[in-house]
Amino acid sequence: MTNVLVRPLLTEKILKLQEEKNQYAFEIQDGATKEEVKKAVESKFGVQVVSVRTMSKKGKAKAQMTRKGVRYGKHSDTKRAFVTLAKDNKIDYYANTGASEKKD
């Protein structure tokens, strides 16, 4: 499966996990397995992965009041992976963005 990692998750809670436990979180594709996530993180960021935990998150149901009545819908379901790295490894999300700092 290609492009297993959809995007990194950056919240206050996850940033705290990065500092304290060296754990990083990613949104992944629905059919991705732990082994595929491990290989994708190791190859993309060049780090050593110790463990991978996954969770499926159900989308929240929503209702919107309009002039014509109530419209129902829901957010899409997502799958997340929490990746624990080896002790001396870190992931720098902004290293490969191509943005260069120019100072005048």
mmCIF file with all atom_site columns, C-alpha atoms in Angstrom:
data_model
loop_
_atom_site.group_PDB
_atom_site.id
_atom_site.type_symbol
_atom_site.label_atom_id
_atom_site.label_alt_id
_atom_site.label_comp_id
_atom_site.label_asym_id
_atom_site.label_entity_id
_atom_site.label_seq_id
_atom_site.pdbx_PDB_ins_code
_atom_site.Cartn_x
_atom_site.Cartn_y
_atom_site.Cartn_z
_atom_site.occupancy
_atom_site.B_iso_or_equiv
_atom_site.pdbx_formal_charge
_atom_site.auth_seq_id
_atom_site.auth_comp_id
_atom_site.auth_asym_id
_atom_site.auth_atom_id
_atom_site.pdbx_PDB_model_num
ATOM 1   C CA . MET A 1 1   ? 0.000   0.000  0.000  1.00 0.00 ? 1   MET A CA 1
ATOM 2   C CA . THR A 1 2   ? 1.455   3.335  -1.003 1.00 0.00 ? 2   THR A CA 1
ATOM 3   C CA . ASN A 1 3   ? 0.985   6.622  0.835  1.00 0.00 ? 3   ASN A CA 1
ATOM 4   C CA . VAL A 1 4   ? 0.004   5.001  4.122  1.00 0.00 ? 4   VAL A CA 1
ATOM 5   C CA . LEU A 1 5   ? 0.591   8.219  6.083  1.00 0.00 ? 5   LEU A CA 1
ATOM 6   C CA . VAL A 1 6   ? -2.085  10.830 5.339  1.00 0.00 ? 6   VAL A CA 1
ATOM 7   C CA . ARG A 1 7   ? -0.834  13.625 7.619  1.00 0.00 ? 7   ARG A CA 1
ATOM 8   C CA . PRO A 1 8   ? 0.849   14.184 10.983 1.00 0.00 ? 8   PRO A CA 1
ATOM 9   C CA . LEU A 1 9   ? -1.360  15.158 13.905 1.00 0.00 ? 9   LEU A CA 1
ATOM 10  C CA . LEU A 1 10  ? -0.159  18.184 15.857 1.00 0.00 ? 10  LEU A CA 1
ATOM 11  C CA . THR A 1 11  ? -2.204  18.986 18.942 1.00 0.00 ? 11  THR A CA 1
ATOM 12  C CA . GLU A 1 12  ? -1.142  20.122 22.404 1.00 0.00 ? 12  GLU A CA 1
ATOM 13  C CA . LYS A 1 13  ? -1.686  16.648 23.802 1.00 0.00 ? 13  LYS A CA 1
ATOM 14  C CA . ILE A 1 14  ? 0.378   14.999 21.061 1.00 0.00 ? 14  ILE A CA 1
ATOM 15  C CA . LEU A 1 15  ? 3.165   17.593 21.367 1.00 0.00 ? 15  LEU A CA 1
ATOM 16  C CA . LYS A 1 16  ? 3.360   16.735 25.071 1.00 0.00 ? 16  LYS A CA 1
ATOM 17  C CA . LEU A 1 17  ? 3.682   13.034 24.154 1.00 0.00 ? 17  LEU A CA 1
ATOM 18  C CA . GLN A 1 18  ? 6.520   13.927 21.765 1.00 0.00 ? 18  GLN A CA 1
ATOM 19  C CA . GLU A 1 19  ? 8.460   15.662 24.531 1.00 0.00 ? 19  GLU A CA 1
ATOM 20  C CA . GLU A 1 20  ? 7.830   13.162 27.320 1.00 0.00 ? 20  GLU A CA 1
ATOM 21  C CA . LYS A 1 21  ? 7.585   9.751  25.630 1.00 0.00 ? 21  LYS A CA 1
ATOM 22  C CA . ASN A 1 22  ? 9.027   10.317 22.132 1.00 0.00 ? 22  ASN A CA 1
ATOM 23  C CA . GLN A 1 23  ? 5.682   9.342  20.539 1.00 0.00 ? 23  GLN A CA 1
ATOM 24  C CA . TYR A 1 24  ? 4.328   10.805 17.310 1.00 0.00 ? 24  TYR A CA 1
ATOM 25  C CA . ALA A 1 25  ? 0.819   10.588 15.867 1.00 0.00 ? 25  ALA A CA 1
ATOM 26  C CA . PHE A 1 26  ? -0.298  10.295 12.247 1.00 0.00 ? 26  PHE A CA 1
ATOM 27  C CA . GLU A 1 27  ? -3.587  10.019 10.446 1.00 0.00 ? 27  GLU A CA 1
ATOM 28  C CA . ILE A 1 28  ? -3.341  6.915  8.265  1.00 0.00 ? 28  ILE A CA 1
ATOM 29  C CA . GLN A 1 29  ? -5.409  5.195  5.583  1.00 0.00 ? 29  GLN A CA 1
ATOM 30  C CA . ASP A 1 30  ? -8.217  2.894  6.708  1.00 0.00 ? 30  ASP A CA 1
ATOM 31  C CA . GLY A 1 31  ? -6.724  -0.369 5.477  1.00 0.00 ? 31  GLY A CA 1
ATOM 32  C CA . ALA A 1 32  ? -3.194  0.272  6.786  1.00 0.00 ? 32  ALA A CA 1
ATOM 33  C CA . THR A 1 33  ? -1.608  -2.257 9.140  1.00 0.00 ? 33  THR A CA 1
ATOM 34  C CA . LYS A 1 34  ? 0.901   -1.638 11.917 1.00 0.00 ? 34  LYS A CA 1
ATOM 35  C CA . GLU A 1 35  ? 3.724   -3.131 9.857  1.00 0.00 ? 35  GLU A CA 1
ATOM 36  C CA . GLU A 1 36  ? 2.947   -0.862 6.894  1.00 0.00 ? 36  GLU A CA 1
ATOM 37  C CA . VAL A 1 37  ? 2.897   2.195  9.171  1.00 0.00 ? 37  VAL A CA 1
ATOM 38  C CA . LYS A 1 38  ? 6.225   1.178  10.727 1.00 0.00 ? 38  LYS A CA 1
ATOM 39  C CA . LYS A 1 39  ? 7.885   0.758  7.325  1.00 0.00 ? 39  LYS A CA 1
ATOM 40  C CA . ALA A 1 40  ? 6.431   4.042  6.035  1.00 0.00 ? 40  ALA A CA 1
ATOM 41  C CA . VAL A 1 41  ? 7.667   6.074  9.025  1.00 0.00 ? 41  VAL A CA 1
ATOM 42  C CA . GLU A 1 42  ? 11.114  4.463  8.980  1.00 0.00 ? 42  GLU A CA 1
ATOM 43  C CA . SER A 1 43  ? 11.590  5.058  5.258  1.00 0.00 ? 43  SER A CA 1
ATOM 44  C CA . LYS A 1 44  ? 10.140  8.587  5.131  1.00 0.00 ? 44  LYS A CA 1
ATOM 45  C CA . PHE A 1 45  ? 11.853  10.044 8.209  1.00 0.00 ? 45  PHE A CA 1
ATOM 46  C CA . GLY A 1 46  ? 14.906  7.758  8.583  1.00 0.00 ? 46  GLY A CA 1
ATOM 47  C CA . VAL A 1 47  ? 14.202  6.804  12.209 1.00 0.00 ? 47  VAL A CA 1
ATOM 48  C CA . GLN A 1 48  ? 13.932  3.558  14.165 1.00 0.00 ? 48  GLN A CA 1
ATOM 49  C CA . VAL A 1 49  ? 10.376  2.680  15.286 1.00 0.00 ? 49  VAL A CA 1
ATOM 50  C CA . VAL A 1 50  ? 9.969   0.738  18.531 1.00 0.00 ? 50  VAL A CA 1
ATOM 51  C CA . SER A 1 51  ? 6.179   0.270  18.546 1.00 0.00 ? 51  SER A CA 1
ATOM 52  C CA . VAL A 1 52  ? 3.008   1.264  16.703 1.00 0.00 ? 52  VAL A CA 1
ATOM 53  C CA . ARG A 1 53  ? -0.489  1.560  18.187 1.00 0.00 ? 53  ARG A CA 1
ATOM 54  C CA . THR A 1 54  ? -3.513  2.178  15.980 1.00 0.00 ? 54  THR A CA 1
ATOM 55  C CA . MET A 1 55  ? -7.052  3.337  16.647 1.00 0.00 ? 55  MET A CA 1
ATOM 56  C CA . SER A 1 56  ? -10.158 3.840  14.551 1.00 0.00 ? 56  SER A CA 1
ATOM 57  C CA . LYS A 1 57  ? -12.157 6.961  15.304 1.00 0.00 ? 57  LYS A CA 1
ATOM 58  C CA . LYS A 1 58  ? -15.816 7.093  14.294 1.00 0.00 ? 58  LYS A CA 1
ATOM 59  C CA . GLY A 1 59  ? -17.090 10.307 12.745 1.00 0.00 ? 59  GLY A CA 1
ATOM 60  C CA . LYS A 1 60  ? -19.325 12.451 14.884 1.00 0.00 ? 60  LYS A CA 1
ATOM 61  C CA . ALA A 1 61  ? -22.977 12.831 13.836 1.00 0.00 ? 61  ALA A CA 1
ATOM 62  C CA . LYS A 1 62  ? -24.064 16.401 13.150 1.00 0.00 ? 62  LYS A CA 1
ATOM 63  C CA . ALA A 1 63  ? -27.378 18.188 12.582 1.00 0.00 ? 63  ALA A CA 1
ATOM 64  C CA . GLN A 1 64  ? -27.857 21.621 11.064 1.00 0.00 ? 64  GLN A CA 1
ATOM 65  C CA . MET A 1 65  ? -30.998 23.694 11.391 1.00 0.00 ? 65  MET A CA 1
ATOM 66  C CA . THR A 1 66  ? -31.978 25.443 8.136  1.00 0.00 ? 66  THR A CA 1
ATOM 67  C CA . ARG A 1 67  ? -35.066 27.226 6.837  1.00 0.00 ? 67  ARG A CA 1
ATOM 68  C CA . LYS A 1 68  ? -36.163 24.090 5.030  1.00 0.00 ? 68  LYS A CA 1
ATOM 69  C CA . GLY A 1 69  ? -35.744 21.838 8.047  1.00 0.00 ? 69  GLY A CA 1
ATOM 70  C CA . VAL A 1 70  ? -33.030 19.809 9.692  1.00 0.00 ? 70  VAL A CA 1
ATOM 71  C CA . ARG A 1 71  ? -30.086 18.495 7.655  1.00 0.00 ? 71  ARG A CA 1
ATOM 72  C CA . TYR A 1 72  ? -28.257 15.494 9.039  1.00 0.00 ? 72  TYR A CA 1
ATOM 73  C CA . GLY A 1 73  ? -24.728 14.396 8.287  1.00 0.00 ? 73  GLY A CA 1
ATOM 74  C CA . LYS A 1 74  ? -21.522 13.212 9.925  1.00 0.00 ? 74  LYS A CA 1
ATOM 75  C CA . HIS A 1 75  ? -17.807 13.779 9.906  1.00 0.00 ? 75  HIS A CA 1
ATOM 76  C CA . SER A 1 76  ? -15.759 11.134 8.131  1.00 0.00 ? 76  SER A CA 1
ATOM 77  C CA . ASP A 1 77  ? -14.244 8.209  10.034 1.00 0.00 ? 77  ASP A CA 1
ATOM 78  C CA . THR A 1 78  ? -10.473 8.329  10.555 1.00 0.00 ? 78  THR A CA 1
ATOM 79  C CA . LYS A 1 79  ? -7.738  5.951  11.566 1.00 0.00 ? 79  LYS A CA 1
ATOM 80  C CA . ARG A 1 80  ? -4.783  7.105  13.660 1.00 0.00 ? 80  ARG A CA 1
ATOM 81  C CA . ALA A 1 81  ? -1.414  5.627  14.512 1.00 0.00 ? 81  ALA A CA 1
ATOM 82  C CA . PHE A 1 82  ? 0.723   6.457  17.536 1.00 0.00 ? 82  PHE A CA 1
ATOM 83  C CA . VAL A 1 83  ? 4.357   5.668  16.809 1.00 0.00 ? 83  VAL A CA 1
ATOM 84  C CA . THR A 1 84  ? 7.016   5.318  19.522 1.00 0.00 ? 84  THR A CA 1
ATOM 85  C CA . LEU A 1 85  ? 10.577  5.984  18.353 1.00 0.00 ? 85  LEU A CA 1
ATOM 86  C CA . ALA A 1 86  ? 13.886  4.718  19.702 1.00 0.00 ? 86  ALA A CA 1
ATOM 87  C CA . LYS A 1 87  ? 15.488  6.823  22.426 1.00 0.00 ? 87  LYS A CA 1
ATOM 88  C CA . ASP A 1 88  ? 17.775  9.049  20.326 1.00 0.00 ? 88  ASP A CA 1
ATOM 89  C CA . ASN A 1 89  ? 15.477  9.480  17.311 1.00 0.00 ? 89  ASN A CA 1
ATOM 90  C CA . LYS A 1 90  ? 13.420  12.590 16.553 1.00 0.00 ? 90  LYS A CA 1
ATOM 91  C CA . ILE A 1 91  ? 11.172  13.594 13.649 1.00 0.00 ? 91  ILE A CA 1
ATOM 92  C CA . ASP A 1 92  ? 11.517  17.079 12.198 1.00 0.00 ? 92  ASP A CA 1
ATOM 93  C CA . TYR A 1 93  ? 8.370   17.732 10.143 1.00 0.00 ? 93  TYR A CA 1
ATOM 94  C CA . TYR A 1 94  ? 9.758   20.946 8.644  1.00 0.00 ? 94  TYR A CA 1
ATOM 95  C CA . ALA A 1 95  ? 13.150  19.641 7.478  1.00 0.00 ? 95  ALA A CA 1
ATOM 96  C CA . ASN A 1 96  ? 11.994  18.580 3.999  1.00 0.00 ? 96  ASN A CA 1
ATOM 97  C CA . THR A 1 97  ? 9.473   21.325 3.227  1.00 0.00 ? 97  THR A CA 1
ATOM 98  C CA . GLY A 1 98  ? 11.771  23.187 0.845  1.00 0.00 ? 98  GLY A CA 1
ATOM 99  C CA . ALA A 1 99  ? 11.152  26.488 2.593  1.00 0.00 ? 99  ALA A CA 1
ATOM 100 C CA . SER A 1 100 ? 14.390  28.328 3.089  1.00 0.00 ? 100 SER A CA 1
ATOM 101 C CA . GLU A 1 101 ? 14.961  31.129 5.522  1.00 0.00 ? 101 GLU A CA 1
ATOM 102 C CA . LYS A 1 102 ? 16.213  34.248 3.810  1.00 0.00 ? 102 LYS A CA 1
ATOM 103 C CA . LYS A 1 103 ? 17.527  37.061 5.938  1.00 0.00 ? 103 LYS A CA 1
ATOM 104 C CA . ASP A 1 104 ? 18.271  40.416 4.401  1.00 0.00 ? 104 ASP A CA 1
#
